[in-house]
Coordinates of C-alpha atoms and ligand atoms in Angstrom, one line a residue:
X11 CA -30.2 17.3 1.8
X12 CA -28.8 17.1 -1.9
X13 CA -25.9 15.0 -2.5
X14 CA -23.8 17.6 -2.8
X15 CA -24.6 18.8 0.3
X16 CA -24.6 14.9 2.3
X17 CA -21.0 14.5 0.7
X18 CA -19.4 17.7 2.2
X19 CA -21.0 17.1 5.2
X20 CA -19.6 13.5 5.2
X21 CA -15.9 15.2 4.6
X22 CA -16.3 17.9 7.4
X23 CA -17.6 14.9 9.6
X24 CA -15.2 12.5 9.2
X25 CA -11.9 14.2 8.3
X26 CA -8.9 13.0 8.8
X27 CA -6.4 14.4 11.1
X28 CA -3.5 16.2 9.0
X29 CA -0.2 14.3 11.6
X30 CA -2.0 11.1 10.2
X31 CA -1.3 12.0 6.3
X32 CA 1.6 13.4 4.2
X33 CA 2.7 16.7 4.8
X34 CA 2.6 18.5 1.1
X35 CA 1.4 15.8 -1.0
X36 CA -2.5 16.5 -1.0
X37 CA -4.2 14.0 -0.5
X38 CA -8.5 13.6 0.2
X39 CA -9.5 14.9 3.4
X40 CA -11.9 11.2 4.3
X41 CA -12.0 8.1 1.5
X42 CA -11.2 7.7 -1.9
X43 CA -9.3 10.0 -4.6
X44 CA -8.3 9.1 -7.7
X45 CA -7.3 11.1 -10.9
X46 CA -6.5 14.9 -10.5
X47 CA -9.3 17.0 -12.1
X48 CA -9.9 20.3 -12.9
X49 CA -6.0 21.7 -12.3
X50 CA -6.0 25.5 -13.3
X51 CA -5.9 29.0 -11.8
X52 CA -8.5 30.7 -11.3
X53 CA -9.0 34.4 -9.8
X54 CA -5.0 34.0 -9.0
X55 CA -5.7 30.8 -7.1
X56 CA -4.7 27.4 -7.7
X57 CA -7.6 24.8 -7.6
X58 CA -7.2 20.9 -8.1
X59 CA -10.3 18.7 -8.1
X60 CA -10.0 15.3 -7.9
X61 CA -11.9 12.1 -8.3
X62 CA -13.5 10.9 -5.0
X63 CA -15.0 8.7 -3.3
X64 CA -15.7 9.9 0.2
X65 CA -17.8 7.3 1.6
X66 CA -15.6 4.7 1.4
X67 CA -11.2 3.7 0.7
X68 CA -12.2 2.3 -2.2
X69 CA -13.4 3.3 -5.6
X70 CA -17.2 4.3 -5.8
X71 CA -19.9 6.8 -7.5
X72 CA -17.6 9.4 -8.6
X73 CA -17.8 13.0 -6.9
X74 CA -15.4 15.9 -7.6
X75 CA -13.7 16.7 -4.8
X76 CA -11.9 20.0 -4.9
X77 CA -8.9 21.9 -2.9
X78 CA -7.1 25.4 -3.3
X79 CA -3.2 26.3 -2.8
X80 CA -1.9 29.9 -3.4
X81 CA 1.9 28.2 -4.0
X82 CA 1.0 24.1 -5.0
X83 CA 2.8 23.2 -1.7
X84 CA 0.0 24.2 1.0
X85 CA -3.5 22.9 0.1
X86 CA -6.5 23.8 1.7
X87 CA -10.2 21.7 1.6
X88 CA -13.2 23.6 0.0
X89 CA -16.6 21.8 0.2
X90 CA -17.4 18.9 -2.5
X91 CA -18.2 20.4 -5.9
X92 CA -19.6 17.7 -7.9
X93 CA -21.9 15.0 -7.1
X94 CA -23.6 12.5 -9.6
X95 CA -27.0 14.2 -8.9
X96 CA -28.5 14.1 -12.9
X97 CA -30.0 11.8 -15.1
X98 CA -26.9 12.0 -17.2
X99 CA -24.3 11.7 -14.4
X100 CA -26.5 9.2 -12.3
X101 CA -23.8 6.5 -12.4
X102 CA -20.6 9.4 -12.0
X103 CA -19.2 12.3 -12.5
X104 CA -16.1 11.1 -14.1
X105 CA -12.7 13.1 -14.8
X106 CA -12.2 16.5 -16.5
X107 CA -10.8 19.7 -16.7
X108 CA -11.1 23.5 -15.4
X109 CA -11.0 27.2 -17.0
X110 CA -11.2 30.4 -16.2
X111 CA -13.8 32.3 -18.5
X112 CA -15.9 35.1 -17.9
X113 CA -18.6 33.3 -17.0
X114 CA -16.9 32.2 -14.1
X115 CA -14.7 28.8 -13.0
X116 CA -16.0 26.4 -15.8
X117 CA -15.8 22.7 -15.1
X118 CA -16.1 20.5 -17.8
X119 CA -16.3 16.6 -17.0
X120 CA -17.8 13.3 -18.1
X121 CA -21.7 12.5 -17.0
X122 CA -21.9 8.4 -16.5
X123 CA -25.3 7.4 -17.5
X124 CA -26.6 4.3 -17.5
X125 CA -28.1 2.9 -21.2
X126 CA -32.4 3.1 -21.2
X127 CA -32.0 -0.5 -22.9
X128 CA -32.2 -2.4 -19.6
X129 CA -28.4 -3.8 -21.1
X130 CA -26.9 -2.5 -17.7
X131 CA -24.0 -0.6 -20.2
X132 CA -23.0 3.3 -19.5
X133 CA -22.7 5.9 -22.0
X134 CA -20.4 9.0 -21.3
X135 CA -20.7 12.2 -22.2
X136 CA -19.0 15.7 -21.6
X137 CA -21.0 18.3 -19.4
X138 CA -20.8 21.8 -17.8
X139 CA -20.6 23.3 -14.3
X140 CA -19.8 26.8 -13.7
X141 CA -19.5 28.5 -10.5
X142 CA -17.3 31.3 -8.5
X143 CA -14.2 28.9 -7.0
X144 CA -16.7 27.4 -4.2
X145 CA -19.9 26.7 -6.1
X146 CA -20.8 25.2 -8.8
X147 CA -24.1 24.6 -11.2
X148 CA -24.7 22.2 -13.8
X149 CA -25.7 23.8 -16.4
X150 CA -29.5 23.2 -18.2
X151 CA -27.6 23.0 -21.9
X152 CA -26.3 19.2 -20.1
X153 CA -24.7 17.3 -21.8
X154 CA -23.5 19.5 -24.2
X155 CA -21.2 17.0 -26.2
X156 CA -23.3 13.5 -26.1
X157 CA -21.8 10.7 -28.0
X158 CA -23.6 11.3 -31.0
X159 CA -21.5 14.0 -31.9
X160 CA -18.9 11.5 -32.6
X161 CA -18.6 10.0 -36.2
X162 CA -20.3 7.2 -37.0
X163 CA -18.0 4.1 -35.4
X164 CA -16.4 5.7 -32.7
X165 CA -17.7 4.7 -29.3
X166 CA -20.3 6.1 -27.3
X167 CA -19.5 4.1 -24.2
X168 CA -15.8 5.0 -23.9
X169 CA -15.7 9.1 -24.7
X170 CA -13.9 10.8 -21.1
X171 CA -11.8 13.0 -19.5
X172 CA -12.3 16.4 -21.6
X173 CA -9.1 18.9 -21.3
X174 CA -10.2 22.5 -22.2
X175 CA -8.2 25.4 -23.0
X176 CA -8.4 28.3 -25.5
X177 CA -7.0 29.7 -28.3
X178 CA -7.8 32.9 -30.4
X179 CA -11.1 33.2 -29.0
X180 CA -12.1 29.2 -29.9
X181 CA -12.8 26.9 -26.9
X182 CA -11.3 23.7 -27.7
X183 CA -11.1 20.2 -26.0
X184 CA -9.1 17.0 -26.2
X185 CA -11.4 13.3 -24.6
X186 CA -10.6 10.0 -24.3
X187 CA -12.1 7.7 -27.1
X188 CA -11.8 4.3 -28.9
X189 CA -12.6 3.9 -33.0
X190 CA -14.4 0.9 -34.3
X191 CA -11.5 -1.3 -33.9
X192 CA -11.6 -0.4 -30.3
X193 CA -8.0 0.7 -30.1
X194 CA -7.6 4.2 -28.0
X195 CA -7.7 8.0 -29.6
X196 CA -7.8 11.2 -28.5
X197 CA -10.8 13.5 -30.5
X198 CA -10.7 17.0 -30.5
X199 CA -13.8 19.3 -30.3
X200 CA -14.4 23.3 -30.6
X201 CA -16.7 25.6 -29.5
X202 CA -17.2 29.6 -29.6
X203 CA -20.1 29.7 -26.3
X204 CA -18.6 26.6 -24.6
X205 CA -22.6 25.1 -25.4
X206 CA -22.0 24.5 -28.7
X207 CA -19.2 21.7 -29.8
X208 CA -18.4 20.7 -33.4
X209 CA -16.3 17.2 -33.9
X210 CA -13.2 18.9 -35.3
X211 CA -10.2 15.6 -35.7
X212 CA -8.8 12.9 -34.5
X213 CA -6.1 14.2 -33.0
X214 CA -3.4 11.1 -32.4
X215 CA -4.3 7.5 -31.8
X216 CA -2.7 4.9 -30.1
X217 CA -1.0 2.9 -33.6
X218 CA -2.6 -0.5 -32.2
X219 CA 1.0 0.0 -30.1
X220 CA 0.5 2.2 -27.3
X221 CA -2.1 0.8 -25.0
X222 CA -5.6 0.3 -25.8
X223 CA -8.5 2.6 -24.4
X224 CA -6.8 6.3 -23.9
X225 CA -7.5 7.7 -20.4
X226 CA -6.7 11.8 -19.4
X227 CA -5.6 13.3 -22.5
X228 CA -4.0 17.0 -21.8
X229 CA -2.7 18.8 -25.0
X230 CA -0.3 21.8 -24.8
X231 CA 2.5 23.8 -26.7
X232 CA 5.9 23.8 -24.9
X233 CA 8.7 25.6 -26.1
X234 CA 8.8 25.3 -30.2
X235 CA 6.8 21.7 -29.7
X236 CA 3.7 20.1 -29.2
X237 CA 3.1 17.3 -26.2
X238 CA -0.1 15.6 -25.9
X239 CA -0.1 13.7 -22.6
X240 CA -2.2 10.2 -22.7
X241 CA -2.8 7.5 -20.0
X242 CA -3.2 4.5 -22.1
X243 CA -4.7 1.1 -20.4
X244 CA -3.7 -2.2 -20.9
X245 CA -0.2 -1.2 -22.2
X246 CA 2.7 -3.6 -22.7
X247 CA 6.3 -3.2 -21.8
X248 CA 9.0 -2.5 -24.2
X249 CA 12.9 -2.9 -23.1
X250 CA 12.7 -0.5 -20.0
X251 CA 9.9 1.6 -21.1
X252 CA 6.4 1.4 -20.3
X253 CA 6.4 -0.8 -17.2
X254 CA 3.1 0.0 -15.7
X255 CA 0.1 -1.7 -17.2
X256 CA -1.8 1.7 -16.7
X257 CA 1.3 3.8 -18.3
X258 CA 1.1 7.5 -18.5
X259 CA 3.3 8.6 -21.7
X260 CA 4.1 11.5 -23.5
X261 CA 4.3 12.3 -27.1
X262 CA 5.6 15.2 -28.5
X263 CA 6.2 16.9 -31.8
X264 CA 4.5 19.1 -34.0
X265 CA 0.8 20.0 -34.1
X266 CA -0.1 19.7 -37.7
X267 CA -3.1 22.9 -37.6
X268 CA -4.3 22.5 -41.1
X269 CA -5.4 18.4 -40.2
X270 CA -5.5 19.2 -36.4
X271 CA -3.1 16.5 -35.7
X272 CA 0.3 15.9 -33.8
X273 CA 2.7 14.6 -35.8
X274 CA 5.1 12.7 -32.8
X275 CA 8.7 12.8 -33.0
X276 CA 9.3 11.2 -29.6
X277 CA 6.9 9.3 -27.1
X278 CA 8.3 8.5 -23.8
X279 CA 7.2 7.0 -20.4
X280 CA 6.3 10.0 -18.0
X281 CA 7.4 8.4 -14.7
X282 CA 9.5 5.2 -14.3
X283 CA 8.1 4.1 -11.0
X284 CA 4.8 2.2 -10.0
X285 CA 2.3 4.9 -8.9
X286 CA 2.0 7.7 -11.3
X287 CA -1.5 8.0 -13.5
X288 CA -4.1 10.2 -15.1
X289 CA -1.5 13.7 -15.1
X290 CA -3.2 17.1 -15.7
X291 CA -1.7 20.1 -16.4
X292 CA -2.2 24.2 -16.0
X293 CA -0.2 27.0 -17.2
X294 CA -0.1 29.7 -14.4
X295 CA 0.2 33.2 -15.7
X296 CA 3.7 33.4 -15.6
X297 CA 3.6 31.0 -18.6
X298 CA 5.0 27.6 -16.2
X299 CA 3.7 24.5 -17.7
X300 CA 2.9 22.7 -14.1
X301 CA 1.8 19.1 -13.7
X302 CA 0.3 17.2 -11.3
X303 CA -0.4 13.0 -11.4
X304 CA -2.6 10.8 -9.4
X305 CA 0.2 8.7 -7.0
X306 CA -1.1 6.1 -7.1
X307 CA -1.7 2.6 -9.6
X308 CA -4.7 0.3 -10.5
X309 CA -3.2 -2.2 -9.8
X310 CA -1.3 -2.4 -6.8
X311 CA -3.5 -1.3 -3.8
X312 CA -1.1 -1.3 -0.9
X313 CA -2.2 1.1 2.0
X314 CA -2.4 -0.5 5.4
X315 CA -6.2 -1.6 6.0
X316 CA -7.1 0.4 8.7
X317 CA -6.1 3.9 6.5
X318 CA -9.1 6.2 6.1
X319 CA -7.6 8.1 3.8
X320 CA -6.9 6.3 0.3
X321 CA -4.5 8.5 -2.5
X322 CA -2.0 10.7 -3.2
X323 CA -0.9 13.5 -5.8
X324 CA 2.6 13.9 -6.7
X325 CA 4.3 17.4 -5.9
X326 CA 3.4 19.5 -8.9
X327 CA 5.9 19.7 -11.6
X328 CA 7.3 22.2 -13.7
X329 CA 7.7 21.0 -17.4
X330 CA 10.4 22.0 -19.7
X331 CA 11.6 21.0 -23.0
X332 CA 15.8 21.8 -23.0
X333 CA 17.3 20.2 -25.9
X334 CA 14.5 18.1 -26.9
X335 CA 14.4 16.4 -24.2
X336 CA 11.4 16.6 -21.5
X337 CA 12.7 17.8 -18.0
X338 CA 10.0 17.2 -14.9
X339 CA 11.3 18.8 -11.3
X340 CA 9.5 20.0 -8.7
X341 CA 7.8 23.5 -8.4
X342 CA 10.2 26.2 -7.1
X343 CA 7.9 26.9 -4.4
X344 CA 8.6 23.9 -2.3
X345 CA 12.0 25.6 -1.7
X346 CA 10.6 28.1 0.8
X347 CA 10.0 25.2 3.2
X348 CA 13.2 24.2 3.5
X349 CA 14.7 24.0 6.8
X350 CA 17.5 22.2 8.9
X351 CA 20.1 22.3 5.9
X352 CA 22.9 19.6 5.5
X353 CA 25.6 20.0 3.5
X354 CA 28.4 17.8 2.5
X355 CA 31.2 18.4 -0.3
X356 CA 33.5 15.7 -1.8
X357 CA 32.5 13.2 0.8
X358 CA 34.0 10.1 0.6
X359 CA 31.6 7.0 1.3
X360 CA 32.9 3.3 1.6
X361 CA 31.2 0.5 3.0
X362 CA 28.1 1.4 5.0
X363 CA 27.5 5.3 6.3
X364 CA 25.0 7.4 8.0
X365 CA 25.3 11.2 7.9
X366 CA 24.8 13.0 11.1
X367 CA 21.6 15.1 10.5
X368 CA 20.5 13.0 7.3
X369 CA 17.1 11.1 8.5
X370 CA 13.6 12.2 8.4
X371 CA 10.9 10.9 6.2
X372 CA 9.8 14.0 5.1
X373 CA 12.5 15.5 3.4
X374 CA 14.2 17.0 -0.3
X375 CA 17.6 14.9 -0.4
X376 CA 20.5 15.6 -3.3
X377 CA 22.9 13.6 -4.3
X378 CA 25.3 13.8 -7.0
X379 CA 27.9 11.0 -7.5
X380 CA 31.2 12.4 -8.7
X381 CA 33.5 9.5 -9.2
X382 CA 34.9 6.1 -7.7
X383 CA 36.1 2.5 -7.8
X384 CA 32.8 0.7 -7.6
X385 CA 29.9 -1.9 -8.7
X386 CA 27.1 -0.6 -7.3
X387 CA 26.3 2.8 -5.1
X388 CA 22.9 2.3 -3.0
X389 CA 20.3 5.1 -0.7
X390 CA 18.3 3.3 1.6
X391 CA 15.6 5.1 3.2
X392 CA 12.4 4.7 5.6
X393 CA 14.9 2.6 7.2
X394 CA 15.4 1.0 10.7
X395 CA 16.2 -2.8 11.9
X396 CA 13.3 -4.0 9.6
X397 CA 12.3 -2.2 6.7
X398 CA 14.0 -0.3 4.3
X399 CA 13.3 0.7 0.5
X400 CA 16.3 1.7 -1.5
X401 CA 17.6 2.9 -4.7
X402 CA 20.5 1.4 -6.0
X403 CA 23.2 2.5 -9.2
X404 CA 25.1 1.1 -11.3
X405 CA 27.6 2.8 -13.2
X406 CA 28.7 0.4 -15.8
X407 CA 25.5 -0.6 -17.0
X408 CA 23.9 2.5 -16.5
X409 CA 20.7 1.2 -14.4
X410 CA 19.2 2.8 -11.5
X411 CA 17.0 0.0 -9.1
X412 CA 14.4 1.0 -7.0
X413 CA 13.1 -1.7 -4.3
X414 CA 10.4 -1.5 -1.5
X415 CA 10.4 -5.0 -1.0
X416 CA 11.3 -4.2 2.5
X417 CA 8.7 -1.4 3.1
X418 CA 6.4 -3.5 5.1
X419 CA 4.4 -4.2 2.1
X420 CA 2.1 -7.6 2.7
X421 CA 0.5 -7.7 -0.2
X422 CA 1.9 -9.7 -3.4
X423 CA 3.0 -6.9 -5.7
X424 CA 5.3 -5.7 -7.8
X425 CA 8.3 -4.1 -5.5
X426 CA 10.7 -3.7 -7.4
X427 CA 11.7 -1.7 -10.8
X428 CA 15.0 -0.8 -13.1
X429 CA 15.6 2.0 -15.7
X430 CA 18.1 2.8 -18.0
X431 CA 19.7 5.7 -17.0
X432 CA 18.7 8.2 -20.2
X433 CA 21.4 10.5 -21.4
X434 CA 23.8 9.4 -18.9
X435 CA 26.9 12.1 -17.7
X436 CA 29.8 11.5 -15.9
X437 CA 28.2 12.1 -12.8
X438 CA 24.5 11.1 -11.5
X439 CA 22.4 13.6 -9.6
X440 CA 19.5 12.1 -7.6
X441 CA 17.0 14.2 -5.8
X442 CA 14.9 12.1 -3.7
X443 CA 11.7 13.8 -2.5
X444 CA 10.0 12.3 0.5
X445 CA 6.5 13.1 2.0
X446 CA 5.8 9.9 5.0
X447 CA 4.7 7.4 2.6
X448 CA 6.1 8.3 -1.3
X449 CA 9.3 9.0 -3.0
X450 CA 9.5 10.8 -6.1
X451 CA 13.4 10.4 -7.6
X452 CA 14.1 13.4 -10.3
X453 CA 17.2 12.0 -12.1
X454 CA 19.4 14.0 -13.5
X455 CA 17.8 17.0 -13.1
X456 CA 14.9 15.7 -13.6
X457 CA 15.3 14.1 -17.9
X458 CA 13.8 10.8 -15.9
X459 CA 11.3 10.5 -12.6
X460 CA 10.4 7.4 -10.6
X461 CA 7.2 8.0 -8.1
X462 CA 6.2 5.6 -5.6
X463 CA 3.8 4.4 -3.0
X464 CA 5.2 2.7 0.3
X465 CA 3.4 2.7 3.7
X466 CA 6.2 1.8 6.4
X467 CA 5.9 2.9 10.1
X468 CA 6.8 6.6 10.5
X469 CA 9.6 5.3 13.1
X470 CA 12.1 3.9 10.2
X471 CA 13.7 7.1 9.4
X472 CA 17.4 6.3 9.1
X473 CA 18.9 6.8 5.9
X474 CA 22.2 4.5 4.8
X475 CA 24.6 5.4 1.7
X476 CA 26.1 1.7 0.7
X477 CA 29.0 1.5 -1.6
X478 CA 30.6 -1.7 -2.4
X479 CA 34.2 0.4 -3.3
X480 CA 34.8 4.0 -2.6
X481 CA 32.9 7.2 -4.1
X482 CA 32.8 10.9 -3.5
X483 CA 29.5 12.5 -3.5
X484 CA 28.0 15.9 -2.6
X485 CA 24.6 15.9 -0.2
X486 CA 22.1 18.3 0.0
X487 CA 19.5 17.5 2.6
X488 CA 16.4 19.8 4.5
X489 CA 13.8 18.7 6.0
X490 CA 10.4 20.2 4.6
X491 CA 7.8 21.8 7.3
X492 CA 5.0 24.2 6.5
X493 CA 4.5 25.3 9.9
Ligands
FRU14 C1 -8.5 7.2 -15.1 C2 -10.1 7.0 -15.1 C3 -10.7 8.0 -16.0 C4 -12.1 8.2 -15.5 C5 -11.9 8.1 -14.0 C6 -13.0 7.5 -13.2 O1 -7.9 6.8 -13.9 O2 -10.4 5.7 -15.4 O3 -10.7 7.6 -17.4 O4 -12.7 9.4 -15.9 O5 -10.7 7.4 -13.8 O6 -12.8 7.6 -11.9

């Protein structure tokens, strides 16, 4: 049996059962996922690989894993498509990207190889597999872009995550890369046959600012502007921005075609909470910019020990630019599984109060705050005698404070984290999305998103609205079932 072959049997084996895992987040069917691979649309489907690690929680020798959704809400299992089966991805098949050619379903991802120098050090490089949407081949032209395609400095051993797309008939694709003073950059590379790849440009680097090595680049046009998407490591707060050692940031501004480089006029934190890495984007063909991000951090591994089933993706999100500013919600499609509406206009909320027909765990939950005589206004969810997680606001200063230290979480990590409210209106307007064991908040309409992990027991699902004075809100609740 190939390992291709052992691996999906392992899945099919072993699989977990779906009332044991969230209900529209997709998450890996046994073991390990990390990163989101491979998001595009292909033969009018919607494919997302994924980094994976069957065999065990944790991380190991990276596979691809792969699932299909016709509508990004409902996700379906295929069979394993990548296993580190070659010389030059003996040590993993690391992230990438996906196209539709017509060749087939390209797949273009980093080979791990170990050096032939007995120093025990990896190289990466970026490699092929094409295949029909179930199957795919590595092709014999691997690797077709080995490190020493890079100029003379750059590093050999750091060089990952290829994004491909096209553009007047040139194949071109952003990786992952540090220069000789080992601070992060994203390198671009083109190709006519997709065999082929010429070193074009740097195409932004990290400033010796943002980050050090650059993980997951993804470079796109969005309304009249550039955004190159980076996952920088080892990054250091600022203020309120960039809380998460393993950030994911956006920076956007114009692409410069002449040097093939951005020129940023903004860069901003992508998510505000503590699980949110590695995002990947397609554009389906109605011309939606959709994105997708592993849920999950480094750093802060907190699912219960006896879970089989180890990461999350975020709901997809549509991307927009309105005014400059970057807007994230949720994909329209999650609306068609909204059932058991409750709504409530102007209603007045003082002290401690629970809404008949708002609980649930997995559930799409608006709130806009309209006005009042208060300090603080607070949501607590996943909530019974013991736990709780909340999100708390305060108007004057403008913060918004999320906190699982009730959650259930017995591990020493961070719990809790505050923003500055960005742009901020006379009203707030929270949507809280909740699938089991995550919240994603989408702040006013969505200029600001804060994604989180917690693994409380499916019974605390009471939901409290705390305000120390009086407000008037409006409440949108449904409960989200895809069956
Ligand atoms: C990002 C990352 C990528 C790499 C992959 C390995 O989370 O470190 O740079 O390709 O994970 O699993």
């Amino acid at each position: 049996m190939t390992p291709l072959e052992k691996a999906s049997q392992y899945q099919d084996k072993n699989r977990i059962k779906k009332e044991e895992k969230p209900v529209f987040h997709m998450t890996p069917p046994i073991g390990w996922m990390n990163d989101p691979n491979g998001f595009s649309v292909y033969k009018d489907k919607i494919h997302l690989f994924y980094q994976y690690h069957p065999y065990s929680e944790v991380w190991g020798p990276m596979h691809w894993g792969h699932s299909v959704s016709e509508d990004f809400v409902k996700w379906e299992d295929c069979p394993v498509a990548l296993a580190p089966d070659r010389d030059y991805d003996a040590a993993g098949c690391f992230s990438g990207s996906a196209i539709e050619t017509d060749e087939g379903h390209v797949l273009v991802y980093t080979g791990v190889q170990e050096k032939k120098d007995g120093s025990k050090e990896m190289i990466q490089h970026q490699c092929l597999a094409i295949g029909d949407g179930i199957r795919y081949d590595k092709i014999k032209e691997n690797p077709v872009i080995p490190g020493l395609k890079l100029p003379e400095g750059f590093s050999k051993e750091d060089f990952r995550d290829p994004k491909i797309w096209k553009e007047d008939d040139i194949y071109y694709l952003v990786a992952g890369n540090k220069n000789e003073k080992q601070n992060g950059q994203v390198v671009l590379f083109a190709s006519k046959d997709l065999r082929t790849w010429n070193y074009v440009s740097v195409l932004s680097d990290n400033q010796e600012k943002y980050g050090k090595m650059w993980e997951c680049p993804d470079f796109f046009p969005l309304k009249d502007k550039h955004v190159l998407i980076v996952s920088p490591q080892d990054m250091q707060a600022d203020g309120k921005e960039f809380h998460n050692g393993n950030q994911a940031a956006a920076f956007i501004g114009e692409y410069d075609r002449k040097n093939h480089r951005l020129v940023e006029e903004q860069v901003i934190s992508l998510d505000y909470g503590m699980d949110f890495y590695a995002p990947q984007t397609l554009v389906t063909k109605g011309n939606r910019r959709i994105m997708i991000a592993w849920m999950q951090s480094w750093d802060m591994n907190i699912k219960p020990v006896e879970q089989k089933w180890n990461g999350m993706m975020t709901i997809p999100r549509e991307l927009e630019l309105r005014e400059g500013q970057l807007y994230q919600n949720p994909v329209r499609e999650l609306e068609k599984y909204r059932v058991e509406p409750v709504l409530c206009t102007e209603m007045k909320i003082a002290g401690a109060c629970q809404v008949s027909g708002i609980r649930g765990r997995v559930l799409d939950l608006s709130l806009e705050i309209l006005n009042g005589e208060y300090h603080t206004f607070t949501v607590e969810f996943a909530k019974n005698d013991i736990y709780h997680t909340q999100l708390t606001y305060d108007p004057v200063a403008q913060t918004l404070e999320f906190d699982r230290t009730y959650s259930g979480i017995i591990r020493d990590v961070v719990c809790r984290r505050k923003i500055k409210i960005k742009e901020p209106k006379e009203t707030l307007k929270l949507r809280l999305i909740l699938d089991k064991f995550s919240v994603e908040v989408f702040v006013n309409e969505g200029i600001q998103t804060l994604s989180a992990a917690f693994y409380t027991t499916l019974e605390a699902e009471e939901i409290v609205f705390l305000c120390d004075g009086s407000a008037k809100v409006n409440i949108e609740k449904y409960e989200i079932r895809l069956d």
